[in-house]
Amino acid sequence: MKERLYYQYYVEGEDEKKFLEVLKRDLQCIASGKVEKFNVIQNKLTITRIRPLRQGTIVAFVYDTDVENIEIIQQNIEFLKAQSGIKDVLCIPQVKNLEEEILRACKIRNIGELTHSCTKKDYKRDLISCGNLGSRLEKCGFDISKFWNSIPENKFYVFGNDGAKIKI
């Protein structure tokens, strides 16, 4: 019998949370799992936060690389690797941020084309409230193989890119 894998995604903001929900539920191109907003670049994980995780959970950090402070994420990785219940820790950098990743993976020139936003400032709000994001991504030619496939060219390069490990 095939082993059941449990995934826990930690993402920076509501827009990333929405995007991952669409990738796993609507487009079914990443492994299913719980998506939680928690910035692993700025906040330290605690026993209390990870206590609800099932034995053998694979934790995936999804984070922007436009800020070059890696101390806290390094501590979070070491903390999780020391926990017996955690099967693996995956690092999925968004080079430089979610918007840049979307632009690389879609056939659009600017991020507003995806959400039909008038300004870049409106984009995040529009993405979060978009009820048909999956179909909009498909219309924009979204290609999961071009998403989360770059290694950052800054201090985050040491963590590599485990994006391929969650893609279906």
GROMACS .gro file of N, CA and C in nm:
model
  504
    1MET      N    1   0.084  -0.117   0.000
    1MET     CA    2   0.000   0.000   0.000
    1MET      C    3   0.089   0.124   0.000
    2LYS      N    4   0.052   0.223  -0.079
    2LYS     CA    5   0.128   0.346  -0.090
    2LYS      C    6   0.113   0.430   0.037
    3GLU      N    7   0.226   0.482   0.084
    3GLU     CA    8   0.226   0.565   0.204
    3GLU      C    9   0.153   0.697   0.177
    4ARG      N   10   0.065   0.736   0.268
    4ARG     CA   11  -0.007   0.863   0.257
    4ARG      C   12   0.084   0.974   0.306
    5LEU      N   13   0.100   1.076   0.226
    5LEU     CA   14   0.184   1.189   0.262
    5LEU      C   15   0.098   1.306   0.308
    6TYR      N   16   0.141   1.373   0.412
    6TYR     CA   17   0.073   1.490   0.465
    6TYR      C   18   0.163   1.611   0.444
    7TYR      N   19   0.104   1.715   0.387
    7TYR     CA   20   0.179   1.837   0.360
    7TYR      C   21   0.122   1.952   0.442
    8GLN      N   22   0.212   2.035   0.491
    8GLN     CA   23   0.178   2.159   0.559
    8GLN      C   24   0.254   2.269   0.487
    9TYR      N   25   0.180   2.362   0.426
    9TYR     CA   26   0.242   2.475   0.357
    9TYR      C   27   0.236   2.597   0.447
   10TYR      N   28   0.349   2.665   0.462
   10TYR     CA   29   0.354   2.794   0.530
   10TYR      C   30   0.385   2.899   0.425
   11VAL      N   31   0.296   2.997   0.412
   11VAL     CA   32   0.308   3.102   0.311
   11VAL      C   33   0.309   3.239   0.377
   12GLU      N   34   0.359   3.340   0.306
   12GLU     CA   35   0.374   3.474   0.364
   12GLU      C   36   0.244   3.551   0.382
   13GLY      N   37   0.157   3.547   0.283
   13GLY     CA   38   0.039   3.633   0.291
   13GLY      C   39  -0.087   3.569   0.237
   14GLU      N   40  -0.196   3.647   0.243
   14GLU     CA   41  -0.326   3.598   0.194
   14GLU      C   42  -0.324   3.570   0.045
   15ASP      N   43  -0.248   3.647  -0.033
   15ASP     CA   44  -0.244   3.623  -0.177
   15ASP      C   45  -0.176   3.490  -0.208
   16GLU      N   46  -0.067   3.457  -0.138
   16GLU     CA   47  -0.003   3.327  -0.157
   16GLU      C   48  -0.095   3.214  -0.112
   17LYS      N   49  -0.164   3.235  -0.001
   17LYS     CA   50  -0.257   3.133   0.048
   17LYS      C   51  -0.364   3.104  -0.056
   18LYS      N   52  -0.423   3.208  -0.111
   18LYS     CA   53  -0.526   3.192  -0.214
   18LYS      C   54  -0.468   3.119  -0.335
   19PHE      N   55  -0.349   3.159  -0.377
   19PHE     CA   56  -0.288   3.101  -0.495
   19PHE      C   57  -0.261   2.952  -0.477
   20LEU      N   58  -0.207   2.913  -0.362
   20LEU     CA   59  -0.180   2.772  -0.337
   20LEU      C   60  -0.309   2.691  -0.330
   21GLU      N   61  -0.413   2.748  -0.269
   21GLU     CA   62  -0.542   2.678  -0.264
   21GLU      C   63  -0.592   2.648  -0.405
   22VAL      N   64  -0.576   2.743  -0.496
   22VAL     CA   65  -0.620   2.724  -0.635
   22VAL      C   66  -0.532   2.620  -0.704
   23LEU      N   67  -0.401   2.624  -0.681
   23LEU     CA   68  -0.311   2.528  -0.743
   23LEU      C   69  -0.343   2.385  -0.699
   24LYS      N   70  -0.375   2.366  -0.572
   24LYS     CA   71  -0.400   2.229  -0.525
   24LYS      C   72  -0.543   2.185  -0.552
   25ARG      N   73  -0.641   2.272  -0.535
   25ARG     CA   74  -0.781   2.233  -0.546
   25ARG      C   75  -0.834   2.242  -0.689
   26ASP      N   76  -0.818   2.357  -0.753
   26ASP     CA   77  -0.877   2.379  -0.885
   26ASP      C   78  -0.792   2.322  -0.998
   27LEU      N   79  -0.662   2.352  -0.996
   27LEU     CA   80  -0.575   2.306  -1.105
   27LEU      C   81  -0.512   2.170  -1.076
   28GLN      N   82  -0.516   2.128  -0.951
   28GLN     CA   83  -0.462   1.999  -0.908
   28GLN      C   84  -0.322   1.973  -0.963
   29CYS      N   85  -0.235   2.074  -0.946
   29CYS     CA   86  -0.098   2.060  -0.997
   29CYS      C   87   0.007   2.059  -0.886
   30ILE      N   88  -0.038   2.071  -0.759
   30ILE     CA   89   0.053   2.053  -0.646
   30ILE      C   90  -0.012   1.958  -0.546
   31ALA      N   91   0.071   1.900  -0.462
   31ALA     CA   92   0.022   1.806  -0.361
   31ALA      C   93  -0.076   1.874  -0.266
   32SER      N   94  -0.180   1.802  -0.232
   32SER     CA   95  -0.280   1.853  -0.140
   32SER      C   96  -0.221   1.864   0.000
   33GLY      N   97  -0.266   1.963   0.074
   33GLY     CA   98  -0.220   1.982   0.211
   33GLY      C   99  -0.282   2.106   0.271
   34LYS      N  100  -0.252   2.129   0.396
   34LYS     CA  101  -0.305   2.245   0.466
   34LYS      C  102  -0.216   2.365   0.435
   35VAL      N  103  -0.279   2.479   0.402
   35VAL     CA  104  -0.207   2.602   0.373
   35VAL      C  105  -0.234   2.700   0.487
   36GLU      N  106  -0.128   2.748   0.547
   36GLU     CA  107  -0.140   2.840   0.660
   36GLU      C  108  -0.053   2.962   0.637
   37LYS      N  109  -0.108   3.078   0.669
   37LYS     CA  110  -0.033   3.203   0.657
   37LYS      C  111   0.060   3.215   0.779
   38PHE      N  112   0.191   3.211   0.751
   38PHE     CA  113   0.292   3.225   0.855
   38PHE      C  114   0.423   3.260   0.783
   39ASN      N  115   0.478   3.375   0.812
   39ASN     CA  116   0.598   3.422   0.743
   39ASN      C  117   0.722   3.360   0.808
   40VAL      N  118   0.781   3.259   0.743
   40VAL     CA  119   0.896   3.186   0.798
   40VAL      C  120   1.025   3.266   0.788
   41ILE      N  121   1.023   3.377   0.717
   41ILE     CA  122   1.140   3.464   0.707
   41ILE      C  123   1.147   3.557   0.829
   42GLN      N  124   1.030   3.594   0.883
   42GLN     CA  125   1.024   3.692   0.992
   42GLN      C  126   0.989   3.633   1.127
   43ASN      N  127   0.924   3.515   1.131
   43ASN     CA  128   0.873   3.459   1.256
   43ASN      C  129   0.931   3.321   1.283
   44LYS      N  130   0.960   3.296   1.409
   44LYS     CA  131   1.013   3.166   1.448
   44LYS      C  132   0.899   3.068   1.479
   45LEU      N  133   0.915   2.946   1.429
   45LEU     CA  134   0.819   2.840   1.460
   45LEU      C  135   0.837   2.796   1.605
   46THR      N  136   0.726   2.751   1.664
   46THR     CA  137   0.730   2.703   1.802
   46THR      C  138   0.666   2.565   1.809
   47ILE      N  139   0.690   2.498   1.919
   47ILE     CA  140   0.627   2.367   1.942
   47ILE      C  141   0.475   2.381   1.936
   48THR      N  142   0.423   2.488   1.993
   48THR     CA  143   0.278   2.509   1.995
   48THR      C  144   0.222   2.515   1.854
   49ARG      N  145   0.291   2.582   1.762
   49ARG     CA  146   0.243   2.594   1.624
   49ARG      C  147   0.247   2.461   1.551
   50ILE      N  148   0.348   2.380   1.575
   50ILE     CA  149   0.359   2.255   1.498
   50ILE      C  150   0.295   2.135   1.567
   51ARG      N  151   0.252   2.150   1.690
   51ARG     CA  152   0.191   2.039   1.764
   51ARG      C  153   0.076   1.973   1.688
   52PRO      N  154  -0.013   2.049   1.621
   52PRO     CA  155  -0.125   1.983   1.551
   52PRO      C  156  -0.085   1.902   1.428
   53LEU      N  157   0.040   1.913   1.382
   53LEU     CA  158   0.081   1.842   1.261
   53LEU      C  159   0.085   1.691   1.285
   54ARG      N  160   0.042   1.617   1.184
   54ARG     CA  161   0.044   1.471   1.192
   54ARG      C  162   0.187   1.418   1.186
   55GLN      N  163   0.205   1.302   1.245
   55GLN     CA  164   0.333   1.232   1.237
   55GLN      C  165   0.368   1.210   1.090
   56GLY      N  166   0.490   1.242   1.051
   56GLY     CA  167   0.534   1.220   0.913
   56GLY      C  168   0.498   1.331   0.817
   57THR      N  169   0.461   1.447   0.867
   57THR     CA  170   0.423   1.561   0.782
   57THR      C  171   0.546   1.616   0.709
   58ILE      N  172   0.525   1.654   0.584
   58ILE     CA  173   0.626   1.724   0.506
   58ILE      C  174   0.588   1.872   0.511
   59VAL      N  175   0.678   1.953   0.562
   59VAL     CA  176   0.652   2.096   0.576
   59VAL      C  177   0.717   2.169   0.458
   60ALA      N  178   0.640   2.254   0.391
   60ALA     CA  179   0.690   2.332   0.278
   60ALA      C  180   0.683   2.480   0.311
   61PHE      N  181   0.798   2.545   0.306
   61PHE     CA  182   0.805   2.690   0.323
   61PHE      C  183   0.796   2.753   0.185
   62VAL      N  184   0.698   2.841   0.164
   62VAL     CA  185   0.686   2.917   0.040
   62VAL      C  186   0.709   3.063   0.078
   63TYR      N  187   0.815   3.123   0.023
   63TYR     CA  188   0.856   3.255   0.069
   63TYR      C  189   0.914   3.339  -0.045
   64ASP      N  190   0.903   3.469  -0.030
   64ASP     CA  191   0.962   3.564  -0.124
   64ASP      C  192   1.110   3.578  -0.093
   65THR      N  193   1.188   3.614  -0.194
   65THR     CA  194   1.332   3.629  -0.176
   65THR      C  195   1.378   3.773  -0.199
   66ASP      N  196   1.285   3.867  -0.189
   66ASP     CA  197   1.321   4.007  -0.212
   66ASP      C  198   1.379   4.075  -0.088
   67VAL      N  199   1.386   4.005   0.024
   67VAL     CA  200   1.453   4.053   0.146
   67VAL      C  201   1.561   3.951   0.175
   68GLU      N  202   1.681   3.996   0.209
   68GLU     CA  203   1.792   3.901   0.219
   68GLU      C  204   1.829   3.858   0.360
   69ASN      N  205   1.737   3.852   0.452
   69ASN     CA  206   1.766   3.805   0.587
   69ASN      C  207   1.729   3.658   0.595
   70ILE      N  208   1.831   3.571   0.609
   70ILE     CA  209   1.805   3.426   0.611
   70ILE      C  210   1.820   3.364   0.749
   71GLU      N  211   1.851   3.442   0.849
   71GLU     CA  212   1.876   3.386   0.983
   71GLU      C  213   1.755   3.312   1.040
   72ILE      N  214   1.638   3.374   1.035
   72ILE     CA  215   1.520   3.313   1.097
   72ILE      C  216   1.475   3.189   1.019
   73ILE      N  217   1.475   3.194   0.887
   73ILE     CA  218   1.435   3.074   0.811
   73ILE      C  219   1.534   2.960   0.838
   74GLN      N  220   1.661   2.992   0.851
   74GLN     CA  221   1.761   2.888   0.883
   74GLN      C  222   1.728   2.824   1.018
   75GLN      N  223   1.693   2.906   1.116
   75GLN     CA  224   1.656   2.855   1.249
   75GLN      C  225   1.530   2.769   1.240
   76ASN      N  226   1.433   2.814   1.159
   76ASN     CA  227   1.309   2.737   1.143
   76ASN      C  228   1.335   2.601   1.079
   77ILE      N  229   1.422   2.596   0.981
   77ILE     CA  230   1.457   2.469   0.915
   77ILE      C  231   1.523   2.376   1.015
   78GLU      N  232   1.621   2.427   1.089
   78GLU     CA  233   1.691   2.346   1.188
   78GLU      C  234   1.595   2.297   1.297
   79PHE      N  235   1.506   2.385   1.341
   79PHE     CA  236   1.406   2.349   1.443
   79PHE      C  237   1.319   2.232   1.395
   80LEU      N  238   1.267   2.242   1.272
   80LEU     CA  239   1.179   2.137   1.220
   80LEU      C  240   1.254   2.006   1.197
   81LYS      N  241   1.376   2.015   1.149
   81LYS     CA  242   1.453   1.893   1.124
   81LYS      C  243   1.486   1.819   1.253
   82ALA      N  244   1.485   1.890   1.365
   82ALA     CA  245   1.511   1.828   1.496
   82ALA      C  246   1.386   1.760   1.554
   83GLN      N  247   1.270   1.783   1.493
   83GLN     CA  248   1.144   1.726   1.544
   83GLN      C  249   1.122   1.588   1.483
   84SER      N  250   1.095   1.490   1.567
   84SER     CA  251   1.080   1.352   1.519
   84SER      C  252   0.957   1.333   1.430
   85GLY      N  253   0.855   1.413   1.447
   85GLY     CA  254   0.732   1.397   1.370
   85GLY      C  255   0.736   1.455   1.230
   86ILE      N  256   0.839   1.533   1.198
   86ILE     CA  257   0.848   1.598   1.067
   86ILE      C  258   0.930   1.509   0.973
   87LYS      N  259   0.868   1.471   0.861
   87LYS     CA  260   0.935   1.383   0.765
   87LYS      C  261   1.039   1.459   0.683
   88ASP      N  262   1.005   1.582   0.639
   88ASP     CA  263   1.096   1.659   0.555
   88ASP      C  264   1.058   1.806   0.562
   89VAL      N  265   1.154   1.892   0.529
   89VAL     CA  266   1.131   2.036   0.519
   89VAL      C  267   1.169   2.077   0.378
   90LEU      N  268   1.073   2.135   0.306
   90LEU     CA  269   1.096   2.178   0.169
   90LEU      C  270   1.102   2.331   0.163
   91CYS      N  271   1.194   2.382   0.085
   91CYS     CA  272   1.207   2.527   0.066
   91CYS      C  273   1.166   2.560  -0.076
   92ILE      N  274   1.066   2.647  -0.089
   92ILE     CA  275   1.015   2.686  -0.220
   92ILE      C  276   1.022   2.838  -0.229
   93PRO      N  277   1.135   2.889  -0.283
   93PRO     CA  278   1.149   3.033  -0.295
   93PRO      C  279   1.069   3.088  -0.413
   94GLN      N  280   1.014   3.204  -0.392
   94GLN     CA  281   0.947   3.276  -0.500
   94GLN      C  282   1.045   3.386  -0.542
   95VAL      N  283   1.105   3.368  -0.658
   95VAL     CA  284   1.210   3.459  -0.704
   95VAL      C  285   1.145   3.569  -0.785
   96LYS      N  286   1.148   3.680  -0.742
   96LYS     CA  287   1.169   3.754  -0.620
   96LYS      C  288   1.045   3.751  -0.532
   97ASN      N  289   0.929   3.736  -0.595
   97ASN     CA  290   0.804   3.731  -0.520
   97ASN      C  291   0.698   3.656  -0.602
   98LEU      N  292   0.579   3.643  -0.548
   98LEU     CA  293   0.472   3.570  -0.617
   98LEU      C  294   0.441   3.629  -0.754
   99GLU      N  295   0.437   3.760  -0.762
   99GLU     CA  296   0.404   3.825  -0.889
   99GLU      C  297   0.504   3.789  -0.998
  100GLU      N  298   0.633   3.789  -0.965
  100GLU     CA  299   0.737   3.753  -1.062
  100GLU      C  300   0.723   3.607  -1.106
  101GLU      N  301   0.690   3.520  -1.012
  101GLU     CA  302   0.670   3.379  -1.046
  101GLU      C  303   0.553   3.363  -1.143
  102ILE      N  304   0.443   3.434  -1.117
  102ILE     CA  305   0.326   3.426  -1.204
  102ILE      C  306   0.360   3.477  -1.344
  103LEU      N  307   0.434   3.587  -1.351
  103LEU     CA  308   0.472   3.641  -1.482
  103LEU      C  309   0.556   3.541  -1.561
  104ARG      N  310   0.646   3.469  -1.495
  104ARG     CA  311   0.729   3.368  -1.563
  104ARG      C  312   0.645   3.250  -1.612
  105ALA      N  313   0.541   3.215  -1.537
  105ALA     CA  314   0.464   3.095  -1.567
  105ALA      C  315   0.343   3.119  -1.657
  106CYS      N  316   0.309   3.245  -1.680
  106CYS     CA  317   0.193   3.279  -1.764
  106CYS      C  318   0.237   3.358  -1.887
  107LYS      N  319   0.150   3.361  -1.984
  107LYS     CA  320   0.177   3.438  -2.106
  107LYS      C  321   0.110   3.575  -2.094
  108ILE      N  322   0.160   3.652  -1.999
  108ILE     CA  323   0.110   3.788  -1.977
  108ILE      C  324   0.231   3.880  -1.962
  109ARG      N  325   0.209   4.009  -1.992
  109ARG     CA  326   0.318   4.107  -1.983
  109ARG      C  327   0.322   4.175  -1.847
  110ASN      N  328   0.206   4.194  -1.786
  110ASN     CA  329   0.203   4.255  -1.653
  110ASN      C  330   0.102   4.182  -1.566
  111ILE      N  331   0.125   4.189  -1.437
  111ILE     CA  332   0.048   4.110  -1.341
  111ILE      C  333  -0.101   4.147  -1.341
  112GLY      N  334  -0.134   4.270  -1.375
  112GLY     CA  335  -0.273   4.314  -1.378
  112GLY      C  336  -0.359   4.241  -1.480
  113GLU      N  337  -0.296   4.185  -1.582
  113GLU     CA  338  -0.370   4.111  -1.685
  113GLU      C  339  -0.439   3.988  -1.627
  114LEU      N  340  -0.377   3.927  -1.527
  114LEU     CA  341  -0.435   3.807  -1.466
  114LEU      C  342  -0.566   3.838  -1.396
  115THR      N  343  -0.569   3.945  -1.319
  115THR     CA  344  -0.686   3.977  -1.237
  115THR      C  345  -0.772   4.089  -1.296
  116HIS      N  346  -0.732   4.139  -1.411
  116HIS     CA  347  -0.799   4.254  -1.474
  116HIS      C  348  -0.796   4.375  -1.381
  117SER      N  349  -0.685   4.391  -1.309
  117SER     CA  350  -0.669   4.503  -1.216
  117SER      C  351  -0.625   4.628  -1.291
  118CYS      N  352  -0.677   4.739  -1.246
  118CYS     CA  353  -0.640   4.867  -1.308
  118CYS      C  354  -0.498   4.909  -1.269
  119THR      N  355  -0.459   4.880  -1.146
  119THR     CA  356  -0.327   4.918  -1.100
  119THR      C  357  -0.261   4.799  -1.030
  120LYS      N  358  -0.129   4.806  -1.017
  120LYS     CA  359  -0.056   4.701  -0.946
  120LYS      C  360  -0.098   4.697  -0.799
  121LYS      N  361  -0.134   4.813  -0.747
  121LYS     CA  362  -0.178   4.822  -0.607
  121LYS      C  363  -0.308   4.743  -0.586
  122ASP      N  364  -0.396   4.744  -0.684
  122ASP     CA  365  -0.524   4.671  -0.676
  122ASP      C  366  -0.507   4.521  -0.694
  123TYR      N  367  -0.396   4.480  -0.753
  123TYR     CA  368  -0.376   4.341  -0.790
  123TYR      C  369  -0.395   4.243  -0.673
  124LYS      N  370  -0.329   4.267  -0.559
  124LYS     CA  371  -0.338   4.172  -0.447
  124LYS      C  372  -0.481   4.158  -0.398
  125ARG      N  373  -0.549   4.270  -0.382
  125ARG     CA  374  -0.689   4.266  -0.338
  125ARG      C  375  -0.773   4.188  -0.439
  126ASP      N  376  -0.752   4.215  -0.567
  126ASP     CA  377  -0.829   4.148  -0.673
  126ASP      C  378  -0.799   3.998  -0.678
  127LEU      N  379  -0.673   3.961  -0.657
  127LEU     CA  380  -0.637   3.819  -0.658
  127LEU      C  381  -0.706   3.746  -0.544
  128ILE      N  382  -0.702   3.804  -0.425
  128ILE     CA  383  -0.762   3.741  -0.308
  128ILE      C  384  -0.913   3.724  -0.326
  129SER      N  385  -0.979   3.821  -0.389
  129SER     CA  386  -1.125   3.814  -0.404
  129SER      C  387  -1.169   3.745  -0.533
  130CYS      N  388  -1.076   3.704  -0.616
  130CYS     CA  389  -1.110   3.643  -0.746
  130CYS      C  390  -1.175   3.506  -0.725
  131GLY      N  391  -1.295   3.488  -0.777
  131GLY     CA  392  -1.368   3.364  -0.762
  131GLY      C  393  -1.337   3.261  -0.870
  132ASN      N  394  -1.272   3.302  -0.978
  132ASN     CA  395  -1.243   3.210  -1.088
  132ASN      C  396  -1.094   3.216  -1.126
  133LEU      N  397  -1.008   3.220  -1.024
  133LEU     CA  398  -0.865   3.234  -1.048
  133LEU      C  399  -0.809   3.118  -1.129
  134GLY      N  400  -0.856   2.998  -1.103
  134GLY     CA  401  -0.808   2.882  -1.178
  134GLY      C  402  -0.832   2.896  -1.327
  135SER      N  403  -0.951   2.937  -1.366
  135SER     CA  404  -0.981   2.953  -1.508
  135SER      C  405  -0.906   3.072  -1.567
  136ARG      N  406  -0.886   3.175  -1.489
  136ARG     CA  407  -0.806   3.289  -1.539
  136ARG      C  408  -0.662   3.248  -1.563
  137LEU      N  409  -0.607   3.166  -1.473
  137LEU     CA  410  -0.470   3.117  -1.493
  137LEU      C  411  -0.462   3.034  -1.621
  138GLU      N  412  -0.560   2.947  -1.642
  138GLU     CA  413  -0.561   2.866  -1.763
  138GLU      C  414  -0.569   2.952  -1.888
  139LYS      N  415  -0.653   3.057  -1.886
  139LYS     CA  416  -0.665   3.148  -2.001
  139LYS      C  417  -0.535   3.223  -2.027
  140CYS      N  418  -0.457   3.246  -1.923
  140CYS     CA  419  -0.329   3.316  -1.937
  140CYS      C  420  -0.215   3.221  -1.968
  141GLY      N  421  -0.247   3.094  -1.994
  141GLY     CA  422  -0.146   2.997  -2.032
  141GLY      C  423  -0.053   2.955  -1.918
  142PHE      N  424  -0.107   2.948  -1.796
  142PHE     CA  425  -0.025   2.910  -1.681
  142PHE      C  426   0.040   2.774  -1.703
  143ASP      N  427   0.172   2.768  -1.679
  143ASP     CA  428   0.250   2.646  -1.696
  143ASP      C  429   0.322   2.617  -1.565
  144ILE      N  430   0.276   2.514  -1.492
  144ILE     CA  431   0.333   2.482  -1.360
  144ILE      C  432   0.481   2.449  -1.371
  145SER      N  433   0.527   2.400  -1.484
  145SER     CA  434   0.670   2.365  -1.497
  145SER      C  435   0.760   2.490  -1.495
  146LYS      N  436   0.703   2.606  -1.524
  146LYS     CA  437   0.780   2.731  -1.520
  146LYS      C  438   0.766   2.803  -1.386
  147PHE      N  439   0.686   2.748  -1.299
  147PHE     CA  440   0.657   2.808  -1.169
  147PHE      C  441   0.743   2.741  -1.063
  148TRP      N  442   0.802   2.819  -0.973
  148TRP     CA  443   0.887   2.767  -0.865
  148TRP      C  444   0.998   2.678  -0.919
  149ASN      N  445   1.068   2.724  -1.021
  149ASN     CA  446   1.176   2.642  -1.075
  149ASN      C  447   1.311   2.714  -1.077
  150SER      N  448   1.319   2.834  -1.017
  150SER     CA  449   1.443   2.911  -1.018
  150SER      C  450   1.512   2.905  -0.883
  151ILE      N  451   1.644   2.913  -0.888
  151ILE     CA  452   1.724   2.925  -0.766
  151ILE      C  453   1.751   3.074  -0.746
  152PRO      N  454   1.725   3.126  -0.627
  152PRO     CA  455   1.751   3.269  -0.603
  152PRO      C  456   1.898   3.305  -0.624
  153GLU      N  457   1.922   3.426  -0.669
  153GLU     CA  458   2.059   3.472  -0.690
  153GLU      C  459   2.105   3.559  -0.575
  154ASN      N  460   2.058   3.530  -0.456
  154ASN     CA  461   2.101   3.601  -0.336
  154ASN      C  462   2.127   3.499  -0.227
  155LYS      N  463   2.127   3.539  -0.103
  155LYS     CA  464   2.160   3.450   0.009
  155LYS      C  465   2.069   3.327   0.016
  156PHE      N  466   1.949   3.335  -0.038
  156PHE     CA  467   1.854   3.223  -0.032
  156PHE      C  468   1.896   3.104  -0.120
  157TYR      N  469   1.996   3.121  -0.204
  157TYR     CA  470   2.038   3.012  -0.292
  157TYR      C  471   2.080   2.889  -0.211
  158VAL      N  472   2.127   2.908  -0.087
  158VAL     CA  473   2.174   2.795  -0.005
  158VAL      C  474   2.063   2.694   0.024
  159PHE      N  475   1.938   2.736   0.016
  159PHE     CA  476   1.826   2.645   0.044
  159PHE      C  477   1.778   2.574  -0.081
  160GLY      N  478   1.827   2.613  -0.197
  160GLY     CA  479   1.784   2.551  -0.322
  160GLY      C  480   1.638   2.581  -0.353
  161ASN      N  481   1.577   2.495  -0.432
  161ASN     CA  482   1.436   2.509  -0.467
  161ASN      C  483   1.375   2.369  -0.477
  162ASP      N  484   1.287   2.338  -0.383
  162ASP     CA  485   1.222   2.207  -0.378
  162ASP      C  486   1.084   2.208  -0.444
  163GLY      N  487   1.055   2.307  -0.527
  163GLY     CA  488   0.925   2.319  -0.590
  163GLY      C  489   0.883   2.193  -0.666
  164ALA      N  490   0.976   2.127  -0.729
  164ALA     CA  491   0.944   2.006  -0.806
  164ALA      C  492   0.892   1.894  -0.718
  165LYS      N  493   0.925   1.894  -0.591
  165LYS     CA  494   0.884   1.787  -0.500
  165LYS      C  495   0.736   1.792  -0.463
  166ILE      N  496   0.669   1.906  -0.489
  166ILE     CA  497   0.527   1.915  -0.456
  166ILE      C  498   0.439   1.916  -0.580
  167LYS      N  499   0.501   1.930  -0.696
  167LYS     CA  500   0.423   1.935  -0.822
  167LYS      C  501   0.376   1.796  -0.859
  168ILE      N  502   0.253   1.792  -0.910
  168ILE     CA  503   0.193   1.664  -0.950
  168ILE      C  504   0.203   1.650  -1.100
   0.00000   0.00000   0.00000
